[in-house]
mmCIF file of C-alpha atoms in Angstrom:
data_model
loop_
_atom_site.group_PDB
_atom_site.id
_atom_site.type_symbol
_atom_site.label_atom_id
_atom_site.label_comp_id
_atom_site.label_asym_id
_atom_site.label_seq_id
_atom_site.Cartn_x
_atom_site.Cartn_y
_atom_site.Cartn_z
ATOM 1 C CA MET C 1 -134.296 187.773 178.412
ATOM 2 C CA PRO C 2 -133.729 183.997 178.533
ATOM 3 C CA HIS C 3 -136.051 181.649 176.740
ATOM 4 C CA PRO C 4 -136.200 177.844 176.472
ATOM 5 C CA LYS C 5 -134.183 176.201 173.723
ATOM 6 C CA ARG C 6 -136.518 173.187 173.560
ATOM 7 C CA LYS C 7 -140.190 172.678 174.372
ATOM 8 C CA ILE C 8 -140.831 171.067 177.765
ATOM 9 C CA SER C 9 -143.428 168.328 177.421
ATOM 10 C CA LYS C 10 -146.563 168.346 179.558
ATOM 11 C CA SER C 11 -145.536 165.160 181.340
ATOM 12 C CA ARG C 12 -142.068 166.520 182.202
ATOM 13 C CA ARG C 13 -143.607 169.789 183.417
ATOM 14 C CA ASP C 14 -146.182 167.927 185.540
ATOM 15 C CA LYS C 15 -143.528 165.614 187.021
ATOM 16 C CA ARG C 16 -141.651 168.659 188.245
ATOM 17 C CA ARG C 17 -144.827 170.074 189.808
ATOM 18 C CA THR C 18 -145.777 166.932 191.764
ATOM 19 C CA HIS C 19 -144.287 168.329 194.986
ATOM 20 C CA ASP C 20 -145.889 171.774 194.631
ATOM 21 C CA LYS C 21 -149.085 171.212 196.556
ATOM 22 C CA ALA C 22 -150.798 172.609 199.612
ATOM 23 C CA VAL C 23 -150.740 170.471 202.727
ATOM 24 C CA ALA C 24 -153.166 170.764 205.618
ATOM 25 C CA PRO C 25 -151.467 171.701 208.889
ATOM 26 C CA THR C 26 -151.141 169.015 211.556
ATOM 27 C CA LEU C 27 -153.405 169.875 214.472
ATOM 28 C CA THR C 28 -153.611 168.420 217.973
ATOM 29 C CA THR C 29 -156.321 168.565 220.620
ATOM 30 C CA CYS C 30 -155.535 169.581 224.185
ATOM 31 C CA LYS C 31 -156.619 166.987 226.748
ATOM 32 C CA LEU C 32 -157.149 169.674 229.389
ATOM 33 C CA THR C 33 -159.112 172.318 227.482
ATOM 34 C CA GLY C 34 -160.218 170.514 224.323
ATOM 35 C CA ALA C 35 -158.781 173.313 222.168
ATOM 36 C CA VAL C 36 -157.443 172.473 218.713
ATOM 37 C CA HIS C 37 -153.988 173.977 218.126
ATOM 38 C CA LEU C 38 -150.690 173.542 216.302
ATOM 39 C CA PRO C 39 -148.329 171.115 218.039
ATOM 40 C CA HIS C 40 -145.333 172.541 219.943
ATOM 41 C CA ARG C 41 -146.938 176.007 220.046
ATOM 42 C CA ALA C 42 -148.478 178.001 222.867
ATOM 43 C CA TYR C 43 -152.210 178.702 222.444
ATOM 44 C CA THR C 44 -154.857 180.788 224.176
ATOM 45 C CA VAL C 45 -158.187 179.711 225.608
ATOM 46 C CA ASP C 46 -160.395 182.422 227.198
ATOM 47 C CA GLY C 47 -157.396 184.706 227.651
ATOM 48 C CA ASN C 48 -155.239 182.077 229.369
ATOM 49 C CA VAL C 49 -152.070 180.891 227.627
ATOM 50 C CA TYR C 50 -151.410 177.134 227.594
ATOM 51 C CA TYR C 51 -148.464 175.059 226.406
ATOM 52 C CA ASN C 52 -148.057 171.292 226.552
ATOM 53 C CA GLY C 53 -151.313 170.916 228.501
ATOM 54 C CA LYS C 54 -150.184 173.277 231.265
ATOM 55 C CA LEU C 55 -151.347 176.780 232.152
ATOM 56 C CA LEU C 56 -148.493 179.220 231.492
ATOM 57 C CA ILE C 57 -150.035 182.658 231.859
ATOM 58 C CA GLU C 58 -153.333 183.196 233.659
ATOM 59 C CA LYS C 59 -155.639 185.959 232.497
ATOM 60 C CA ALA C 60 -155.409 189.031 234.707
ATOM 61 C CA ALA C 61 -158.553 189.614 236.775
ATOM 62 C CA VAL C 62 -160.262 192.882 235.893
ATOM 63 C CA ALA C 63 -161.489 194.640 239.041
#
């Protein structure tokens, strides 16, 4: 099993880890429904499917 030949200092280790962090997702608010959703994704509100502020699929009426 491989092992390090030299000790990696704490500062070198931490420099490498600077990009390993969690980022909050970018969210947008629909002007039509006020729903918060991921941009460029379809989203549902009360069973209706919306995309880009337009109604794509209307919820089927239950008789």
